[in-house]
Tab-separated table of C-alpha atoms and ligand atoms in Angstrom:
chain	number	residue	atom	x	y	z
A	224	MET	CA	-0.060	-0.016	-0.082
A	225	GLN	CA	1.607	3.395	-1.171
A	226	PHE	CA	0.633	6.589	0.742
A	227	GLY	CA	1.211	9.411	-1.912
A	228	SER	CA	4.769	9.837	-2.574
A	229	SER	CA	5.940	8.992	1.139
A	230	ILE	CA	7.176	5.802	2.585
A	231	TYR	CA	5.158	5.643	5.815
A	232	LEU	CA	7.259	4.665	8.807
A	233	ASP	CA	5.354	6.332	11.651
A	234	TYR	CA	2.747	3.435	12.594
A	235	GLN	CA	3.266	4.459	16.351
A	236	ALA	CA	1.835	7.890	15.753
A	237	THR	CA	-1.272	6.312	13.851
A	238	THR	CA	-2.061	3.504	11.772
A	239	PRO	CA	-3.998	3.686	8.340
A	240	LEU	CA	-7.416	2.108	8.341
A	241	ASP	CA	-7.327	-1.593	7.347
A	242	PRO	CA	-9.606	-1.662	4.393
A	243	ARG	CA	-11.634	-4.644	6.028
A	244	VAL	CA	-12.296	-2.537	8.914
A	245	ILE	CA	-13.547	0.211	6.534
A	246	ASP	CA	-15.985	-2.489	4.986
A	247	LYS	CA	-17.426	-3.245	8.269
A	248	MET	CA	-17.768	0.293	9.431
A	249	SER	CA	-19.308	1.340	6.103
A	250	ALA	CA	-21.958	-1.522	6.657
A	251	SER	CA	-22.641	-0.392	10.218
A	252	TYR	CA	-22.903	3.377	9.306
A	253	GLU	CA	-25.428	2.366	6.525
A	254	LEU	CA	-27.333	0.138	8.251
A	255	SER	CA	-26.937	0.514	12.105
A	256	PHE	CA	-27.370	4.438	12.116
A	257	ALA	CA	-29.821	4.531	14.687
A	258	ASN	CA	-28.908	5.762	18.422
A	259	PRO	CA	-28.016	2.416	20.115
A	260	HIS	CA	-29.444	3.864	23.198
A	261	SER	CA	-32.981	4.323	21.705
A	262	THR	CA	-33.996	0.676	22.480
A	263	GLN	CA	-37.981	1.598	22.018
A	264	HIS	CA	-37.767	0.786	18.384
A	265	LEU	CA	-36.406	-2.028	16.391
A	266	LEU	CA	-33.530	0.089	14.722
A	267	GLY	CA	-32.265	1.252	17.959
A	268	GLN	CA	-32.203	-2.337	19.127
A	269	GLU	CA	-30.221	-3.357	16.157
A	270	ALA	CA	-27.674	-0.733	16.671
A	271	ALA	CA	-27.450	-1.701	20.376
A	272	ARG	CA	-26.952	-5.376	19.532
A	273	GLU	CA	-23.953	-4.277	17.084
A	274	MET	CA	-22.465	-2.190	20.086
A	275	ASP	CA	-23.110	-4.864	22.586
A	276	GLN	CA	-21.425	-7.500	20.120
A	277	ALA	CA	-18.401	-5.202	19.421
A	278	ARG	CA	-17.806	-4.725	23.321
A	279	ALA	CA	-18.188	-8.614	23.842
A	280	GLU	CA	-15.571	-9.354	21.214
A	281	ILE	CA	-13.264	-6.742	22.597
A	282	GLU	CA	-13.682	-8.261	26.114
A	283	ASN	CA	-12.991	-11.599	24.585
A	284	PHE	CA	-9.628	-10.476	22.950
A	285	ILE	CA	-8.421	-8.878	26.254
A	286	GLY	CA	-9.351	-11.705	28.594
A	287	ALA	CA	-12.224	-9.361	30.156
A	288	GLU	CA	-15.488	-10.452	31.589
A	289	ALA	CA	-18.712	-8.942	30.382
A	290	GLU	CA	-19.500	-5.340	30.876
A	291	GLU	CA	-15.795	-4.492	31.954
A	292	VAL	CA	-15.042	-2.487	28.840
A	293	ILE	CA	-16.289	1.069	28.618
A	294	PHE	CA	-16.156	2.821	25.193
A	295	THR	CA	-14.216	6.045	25.247
A	296	SER	CA	-13.094	8.412	22.469
A	297	GLY	CA	-9.609	7.138	22.852
A	298	ALA	CA	-6.826	6.352	25.038
A	299	THR	CA	-6.314	9.843	26.337
A	300	GLU	CA	-9.747	9.849	27.717
A	301	ALA	CA	-9.611	6.459	28.919
A	302	ASN	CA	-6.288	7.421	30.824
A	303	ASN	CA	-7.845	10.601	32.325
A	304	GLN	CA	-10.865	8.503	33.262
A	305	ALA	CA	-8.682	6.134	35.077
A	306	ILE	CA	-6.789	8.542	37.001
A	307	ALA	CA	-9.436	11.004	37.847
A	308	SER	CA	-11.649	8.414	39.063
A	309	VAL	CA	-9.284	6.887	41.534
A	310	LEU	CA	-8.379	10.422	42.939
A	311	MET	CA	-11.970	11.290	43.317
A	312	ALA	CA	-12.725	8.533	45.357
A	313	SER	CA	-9.391	8.009	47.315
A	314	LYS	CA	-9.731	8.580	51.090
A	315	GLY	CA	-7.335	8.593	53.880
A	316	GLN	CA	-3.748	8.476	53.477
A	317	ARG	CA	-3.726	6.981	50.063
A	318	LYS	CA	-2.752	10.214	48.112
A	319	THR	CA	0.051	9.120	45.937
A	320	VAL	CA	0.190	8.223	42.290
A	321	LEU	CA	3.104	6.414	40.900
A	322	ILE	CA	3.650	6.962	37.104
A	323	SER	CA	6.510	5.637	35.215
A	324	ALA	CA	8.849	8.377	33.925
A	325	ILE	CA	8.371	7.254	30.459
A	326	GLU	CA	4.535	7.383	30.425
A	327	HIS	CA	2.705	9.030	27.381
A	328	LYS	CA	1.977	12.848	28.064
A	329	CYS	CA	-1.770	12.280	28.549
A	330	ILE	CA	-1.021	10.017	31.639
A	331	LYS	CA	1.698	12.612	33.084
A	332	ASN	CA	-0.533	15.582	32.620
A	333	ALA	CA	-3.585	14.203	33.776
A	334	ALA	CA	-1.792	12.569	36.848
A	335	TYR	CA	-0.197	15.945	37.727
A	336	PHE	CA	-3.560	17.779	36.932
A	337	TYR	CA	-5.868	15.587	39.021
A	338	ALA	CA	-3.330	15.340	41.772
A	339	ASP	CA	-3.393	18.880	42.135
A	340	LYS	CA	-7.078	19.037	42.148
A	341	PHE	CA	-7.680	16.177	44.602
A	342	GLY	CA	-4.602	16.922	46.980
A	343	ALA	CA	-2.712	14.012	46.075
A	344	VAL	CA	0.978	13.890	44.995
A	345	VAL	CA	2.590	12.285	41.929
A	346	GLN	CA	6.008	10.510	41.994
A	347	GLU	CA	7.618	9.181	38.726
A	348	ILE	CA	9.255	5.782	38.920
A	349	PRO	CA	12.631	6.009	37.073
A	350	VAL	CA	13.504	3.646	34.257
A	351	LEU	CA	16.979	1.947	33.366
A	352	SER	CA	18.787	2.907	30.061
A	353	THR	CA	16.654	0.092	28.439
A	354	GLY	CA	13.590	1.765	29.418
A	355	LEU	CA	12.588	-0.865	31.826
A	356	ILE	CA	11.122	0.048	35.096
A	357	ASP	CA	13.854	0.208	37.693
A	358	LEU	CA	12.365	-2.436	40.072
A	359	ASP	CA	14.513	-1.472	43.191
A	360	ALA	CA	13.450	2.117	42.878
A	361	TYR	CA	9.703	1.021	42.301
A	362	GLN	CA	9.843	-1.264	45.348
A	363	ALA	CA	11.069	1.418	47.425
A	364	MET	CA	8.499	4.037	46.421
A	365	LEU	CA	5.617	1.525	46.844
A	366	SER	CA	3.915	2.072	50.542
A	367	ASP	CA	0.193	2.184	51.890
A	368	LYS	CA	0.280	5.842	50.966
A	369	VAL	CA	-0.141	4.702	47.143
A	370	CYS	CA	-3.577	4.800	45.713
A	371	LEU	CA	-2.736	4.127	41.992
A	372	VAL	CA	0.022	2.889	40.017
A	373	CYS	CA	0.265	3.722	36.256
A	374	VAL	CA	2.894	1.872	33.846
A	375	MET	CA	2.342	1.405	30.063
A	376	ALA	CA	2.696	-1.879	28.514
A	377	VAL	CA	4.651	-0.652	25.381
A	378	ASN	CA	6.267	2.668	25.155
A	379	ASN	CA	5.316	4.749	22.234
A	380	GLU	CA	8.863	6.191	21.524
A	381	ILE	CA	11.219	3.541	22.288
A	382	GLY	CA	8.677	0.551	22.184
A	383	THR	CA	9.991	-0.989	25.585
A	384	ILE	CA	7.794	-3.873	26.709
A	385	GLN	CA	7.312	-3.772	30.351
A	386	ASP	CA	6.854	-6.931	32.765
A	387	ILE	CA	3.046	-5.908	33.633
A	388	PRO	CA	1.995	-8.878	35.722
A	389	LEU	CA	5.019	-8.471	37.934
A	390	LEU	CA	4.502	-4.667	38.350
A	391	ALA	CA	0.848	-5.343	39.083
A	392	GLU	CA	1.594	-7.892	41.594
A	393	MET	CA	4.056	-5.488	43.409
A	394	ALA	CA	1.360	-2.667	43.379
A	395	HIS	CA	-1.285	-4.984	44.794
A	396	GLN	CA	0.936	-6.200	47.615
A	397	GLN	CA	0.952	-2.831	48.836
A	398	GLY	CA	-3.081	-2.553	48.457
A	399	ALA	CA	-2.517	0.018	45.377
A	400	LEU	CA	-4.607	-0.228	42.199
A	401	PHE	CA	-2.823	-0.825	38.837
A	402	HIS	CA	-3.745	0.715	35.531
A	403	CYS	CA	-1.961	0.199	32.198
A	404	ASP	CA	-1.921	2.222	29.198
A	405	ALA	CA	-1.808	-0.460	26.711
A	406	ALA	CA	-2.545	1.561	23.627
A	407	GLN	CA	0.471	0.505	21.795
A	408	ALA	CA	0.332	-3.010	23.061
A	409	PRO	CA	-1.833	-5.094	20.452
A	410	GLU	CA	0.538	-5.312	17.868
A	411	ALA	CA	3.509	-6.220	20.123
A	412	VAL	CA	1.857	-8.412	22.750
A	413	ASP	CA	-1.073	-10.485	23.678
A	414	ILE	CA	-2.992	-8.606	26.262
A	415	ASP	CA	-4.615	-10.535	28.931
A	416	THR	CA	-6.084	-8.629	31.684
A	417	ARG	CA	-6.847	-11.594	34.094
A	418	HIS	CA	-3.197	-12.985	33.786
A	419	TRP	CA	-1.778	-9.354	33.897
A	420	GLN	CA	-3.910	-8.705	37.118
A	421	VAL	CA	-4.531	-5.137	36.171
A	422	ASP	CA	-7.440	-3.370	37.644
A	423	MET	CA	-7.701	-0.844	34.551
A	424	LEU	CA	-6.303	-0.779	31.308
A	425	SER	CA	-6.610	1.568	28.171
A	426	LEU	CA	-6.892	1.035	24.486
A	427	SER	CA	-6.972	2.991	21.459
A	428	ALA	CA	-8.449	1.986	18.085
A	429	HIS	CA	-6.259	4.072	15.764
A	430	LYS	CA	-2.981	2.459	16.932
A	431	VAL	CA	-4.320	-0.909	15.480
A	432	TYR	CA	-5.731	-0.074	12.080
A	433	GLY	CA	-9.025	0.934	13.398
A	434	PRO	CA	-10.672	4.275	13.668
A	435	LYS	CA	-9.529	7.361	15.301
A	436	GLY	CA	-11.738	8.825	17.995
A	437	MET	CA	-12.515	5.459	19.550
A	438	GLY	CA	-10.775	3.853	22.709
A	439	ALA	CA	-11.756	1.807	25.451
A	440	LEU	CA	-11.079	1.592	29.277
A	441	PHE	CA	-11.211	-1.737	30.779
A	442	MET	CA	-12.247	-1.586	34.574
A	443	LYS	CA	-12.923	-4.525	36.683
A	444	ASN	CA	-16.539	-5.172	37.519
A	445	LEU	CA	-15.782	-4.990	41.232
A	446	LEU	CA	-14.238	-1.389	40.909
A	447	GLN	CA	-17.213	-0.014	38.750
A	448	ALA	CA	-19.354	0.600	41.656
A	449	SER	CA	-16.817	2.362	43.680
A	450	LEU	CA	-15.201	4.750	40.941
A	451	PRO	CA	-17.115	7.694	39.815
A	452	PRO	CA	-17.199	8.444	36.118
A	453	LEU	CA	-15.352	11.260	34.609
A	454	ILE	CA	-18.021	12.592	32.058
A	455	GLN	CA	-21.472	13.232	33.399
A	456	GLY	CA	-24.620	12.909	31.325
A	457	GLY	CA	-27.388	10.671	30.100
A	458	GLY	CA	-26.106	7.666	32.083
A	459	GLN	CA	-25.078	5.521	28.933
A	460	GLN	CA	-22.782	2.711	29.490
A	461	ALA	CA	-24.087	2.084	32.879
A	462	GLY	CA	-23.372	5.572	33.936
A	463	MET	CA	-19.634	4.911	33.602
A	464	ARG	CA	-19.311	7.059	30.314
A	465	SER	CA	-22.283	9.083	29.242
A	466	GLY	CA	-22.668	10.185	25.886
A	467	THR	CA	-24.040	8.430	22.630
A	468	VAL	CA	-21.806	5.487	21.642
A	469	PRO	CA	-20.798	5.399	18.002
A	470	THR	CA	-21.737	2.198	16.953
A	471	ALA	CA	-19.659	1.954	13.630
A	472	LEU	CA	-16.637	3.112	15.474
A	473	CYS	CA	-17.089	0.251	18.004
A	474	VAL	CA	-17.653	-2.178	15.172
A	475	GLY	CA	-14.395	-1.072	13.493
A	476	PHE	CA	-12.609	-1.144	16.684
A	477	ALA	CA	-13.681	-4.813	17.392
A	478	GLU	CA	-12.633	-5.941	13.704
A	479	ALA	CA	-9.394	-3.954	14.116
A	480	LEU	CA	-8.449	-5.917	17.442
A	481	ARG	CA	-9.850	-9.269	15.743
A	482	LEU	CA	-7.441	-8.734	12.867
A	483	SER	CA	-4.557	-8.120	15.086
A	484	ARG	CA	-5.023	-10.966	17.136
A	485	GLU	CA	-5.523	-13.259	14.223
A	486	GLN	CA	-2.296	-12.167	12.516
A	487	ALA	CA	-0.204	-11.704	15.696
A	488	ILE	CA	2.337	-14.142	15.467
A	489	ALA	CA	3.038	-13.939	11.472
A	490	SER	CA	2.933	-10.060	11.746
A	491	ARG	CA	5.289	-9.857	14.703
A	492	ALA	CA	7.748	-11.980	12.986
A	493	ARG	CA	7.362	-9.990	9.685
A	494	LEU	CA	7.973	-6.821	11.626
A	495	THR	CA	10.945	-8.169	13.352
A	496	MET	CA	12.373	-9.430	9.978
A	497	LEU	CA	11.771	-6.053	8.300
A	498	ARG	CA	13.198	-3.967	11.234
A	499	GLN	CA	16.279	-6.166	10.901
A	500	ARG	CA	16.720	-5.436	7.454
A	501	LEU	CA	16.475	-1.738	7.986
A	502	ILE	CA	19.043	-1.953	10.467
A	503	GLU	CA	21.319	-3.913	8.381
A	504	GLY	CA	20.628	-1.606	5.378
A	505	LEU	CA	21.636	1.480	7.487
A	506	GLU	CA	24.900	-0.339	8.617
A	507	GLN	CA	25.653	-1.250	4.990
A	508	ALA	CA	25.100	2.157	3.767
A	509	GLY	CA	27.673	3.471	6.181
A	510	ILE	CA	25.517	5.397	8.431
A	511	ALA	CA	26.929	5.901	11.951
A	512	PHE	CA	23.936	5.268	14.374
A	513	SER	CA	23.056	3.551	17.669
A	514	ARG	CA	19.813	2.234	19.089
A	515	ASN	CA	17.871	3.715	21.985
A	516	GLY	CA	15.997	1.491	24.562
A	517	SER	CA	16.086	-2.099	24.769
A	518	ALA	CA	16.745	-4.347	21.882
A	519	GLU	CA	15.348	-7.438	23.511
A	520	PHE	CA	12.032	-6.147	24.960
A	521	CYS	CA	10.928	-4.019	22.310
A	522	HIS	CA	7.844	-3.576	19.960
A	523	PRO	CA	8.702	-5.579	16.868
A	524	GLY	CA	7.873	-2.548	14.568
A	525	ASN	CA	9.955	-0.047	16.717
A	526	LEU	CA	13.265	1.450	15.783
A	527	ASN	CA	14.301	4.494	17.737
A	528	ILE	CA	17.831	5.387	16.725
A	529	GLN	CA	20.582	8.420	17.142
A	530	PHE	CA	22.358	9.392	14.111
A	531	GLU	CA	25.804	10.775	15.349
A	532	GLY	CA	25.929	14.444	14.849
A	533	ILE	CA	22.622	15.044	13.068
A	534	ASP	CA	19.811	17.057	14.077
A	535	ALA	CA	16.963	14.320	13.491
A	536	SER	CA	14.067	17.114	13.250
A	537	GLN	CA	16.147	18.712	10.408
A	538	LEU	CA	16.724	15.307	8.731
A	539	ILE	CA	12.903	14.732	8.675
A	540	GLU	CA	12.541	18.037	7.088
A	541	VAL	CA	14.900	17.500	4.248
A	542	MET	CA	13.461	13.891	3.768
A	543	GLN	CA	10.017	15.464	2.822
A	544	PRO	CA	7.989	14.108	1.192
A	545	ASP	CA	9.864	10.871	0.775
A	546	LEU	CA	9.670	9.527	4.315
A	547	ALA	CA	7.332	9.993	7.023
A	548	ALA	CA	8.960	9.244	10.524
A	549	SER	CA	9.044	11.332	13.889
A	550	THR	CA	11.473	12.492	16.460
A	551	GLY	CA	9.189	11.578	19.434
A	552	SER	CA	5.666	11.157	20.261
A	553	ALA	CA	3.308	13.085	17.833
A	554	CYS	CA	2.213	15.769	20.492
A	555	ASN	CA	5.947	16.176	21.238
A	556	SER	CA	6.904	16.948	17.952
A	557	GLU	CA	4.066	19.587	17.530
A	558	MET	CA	5.514	21.433	20.436
A	559	VAL	CA	9.048	20.703	19.538
A	560	LEU	CA	10.004	19.940	23.388
A	561	PRO	CA	12.686	17.335	24.036
A	562	SER	CA	11.336	13.982	24.552
A	563	HIS	CA	11.000	13.199	28.252
A	564	VAL	CA	11.181	9.511	27.527
A	565	LEU	CA	14.600	9.594	25.852
A	566	LYS	CA	15.696	12.108	28.788
A	567	ALA	CA	14.501	9.524	31.277
A	568	LEU	CA	16.775	7.065	29.901
A	569	GLY	CA	19.793	9.209	30.580
A	570	LEU	CA	20.452	10.558	27.118
A	571	SER	CA	22.339	13.720	26.849
A	572	ASP	CA	20.610	16.738	24.924
A	573	GLU	CA	22.664	16.156	21.840
A	574	ALA	CA	21.686	12.536	21.890
A	575	VAL	CA	17.873	13.391	22.195
A	576	THR	CA	18.323	15.939	19.492
A	577	ALA	CA	20.005	13.223	17.196
A	578	SER	CA	17.218	10.537	17.776
A	579	MET	CA	14.385	9.455	15.604
A	580	ARG	CA	11.763	6.953	15.739
A	581	LEU	CA	11.190	4.576	12.669
A	582	SER	CA	8.236	2.373	13.229
A	583	LEU	CA	7.032	-0.035	10.808
A	584	GLY	CA	3.673	-1.646	10.284
A	585	ARG	CA	1.128	-3.894	8.598
A	586	PHE	CA	1.767	-2.242	5.190
A	587	SER	CA	5.585	-1.826	5.314
A	588	ASP	CA	7.379	-4.187	2.812
A	589	GLU	CA	10.941	-4.918	1.780
A	590	SER	CA	11.035	-2.489	-1.109
A	591	GLN	CA	9.954	0.363	0.944
A	592	ILE	CA	12.413	-0.615	3.883
A	593	ASP	CA	15.312	-0.489	1.059
A	594	ARG	CA	14.179	2.775	-0.268
A	595	ALA	CA	13.802	4.301	3.175
A	596	VAL	CA	17.543	3.453	3.832
A	597	GLU	CA	18.497	5.304	0.453
A	598	VAL	CA	16.233	8.213	1.582
A	599	ILE	CA	18.015	8.629	5.002
A	600	ALA	CA	21.360	8.403	3.515
A	601	LYS	CA	20.573	11.022	1.035
A	602	GLY	CA	19.025	13.209	3.986
A	603	ILE	CA	22.167	12.719	5.918
A	604	SER	CA	24.464	13.529	3.154
A	605	GLN	CA	22.373	16.872	2.443
A	606	LEU	CA	22.796	17.914	5.875
B	822	PLP	C1	1.067	5.035	24.828
B	822	PLP	C2	-0.106	6.015	24.175
B	822	PLP	N1	-1.150	6.278	25.084
B	822	PLP	C3	-2.113	7.138	24.772
B	822	PLP	C4	-2.235	7.512	23.554
B	822	PLP	C5	-3.257	8.416	23.284
B	822	PLP	O1	-4.253	7.865	22.496
B	822	PLP	P1	-5.494	8.499	21.657
B	822	PLP	O2	-4.931	9.062	20.381
B	822	PLP	O3	-6.471	7.267	21.351
B	822	PLP	O4	-6.044	9.273	22.582
B	822	PLP	C6	-1.122	7.242	22.777
B	822	PLP	C7	-1.179	8.046	21.271
B	822	PLP	O5	-0.409	8.694	20.763
B	822	PLP	C8	-0.231	6.361	22.971
B	822	PLP	O6	0.876	5.965	22.167
């Protein structure tokens, strides 16, 4: 699949819609347009059935039980709800939120914002140079003052995959709740909320070839009664998230996750092979670079690298329109802030400036990878 004249290597910023997802969504837009909460008439009932089926499929894919998935507008909203609802409900001395130092901005900013509103404090768990949680530091930070721990499953900039079951168990030993931002996870690991022992988990459809503006918050049934919702309104979704649920987006999300699950093993092997081809191509072209983060525990489509003595933003600029990549998370690149993720790994300012994320995906192929190497080599020689 070609995207204009660009080779697209920015799949962790967002993914294109899979044509099979579009087909499912088109049918739903056409036939199930009725309000799924208008269940007095047959058309509303049919839309509700589609929405419920999509929810049940998603629950099945992530090992959740019935009614544990709440549809949201994306992972940003799901993350905000997870943090705000715990802080609204937290009583007594449990007024500390632990977040990893490499969380997405929507966890970071939501944690500081709601902590300030509800008289809590935020502490950041340091990571090792691989991006993996520093377990000794984490253990030392856990106490009976912690109400919530937030650690992402897979990092959006460096792709690091955390040991979520272990981290969740450590939080539970101190009586804290555990939330996991799994927006980047489906293409990299099999999500299993039961095995992972998470209390809450966030998902985003547009990272898995599904529609933008759609996501979900998994929340354990037992918790739902004790945590207030973030959005007030007509009481849809059992009052956990008011607002008319967009049926077609739910259908697209469920289909996207189904495809991701169905192809997981082959897709991860393919991405690993393509990434290796990219690494070897860059080496053979004589380009001086080094890799950021963990090579072992990494999203198979992620390659975050620093090019010696190069300003990666300038490199991306000179490569336009031939190659789409990015220097950090999408919102960071708009604001041109140094990546807090790379800084947390201990990288110097020069190393951060020289770093670029190449993220490969479902529609990447060998010829695109070979061409990308040529484009990067040409861009570097121009600089
Ligand atoms: C790890 C992570 N969390 C949250 C988000 C936000 O997701 P959404 O765009 O669905 O709000 C993203 C996407 O940029 C992400 O990569």
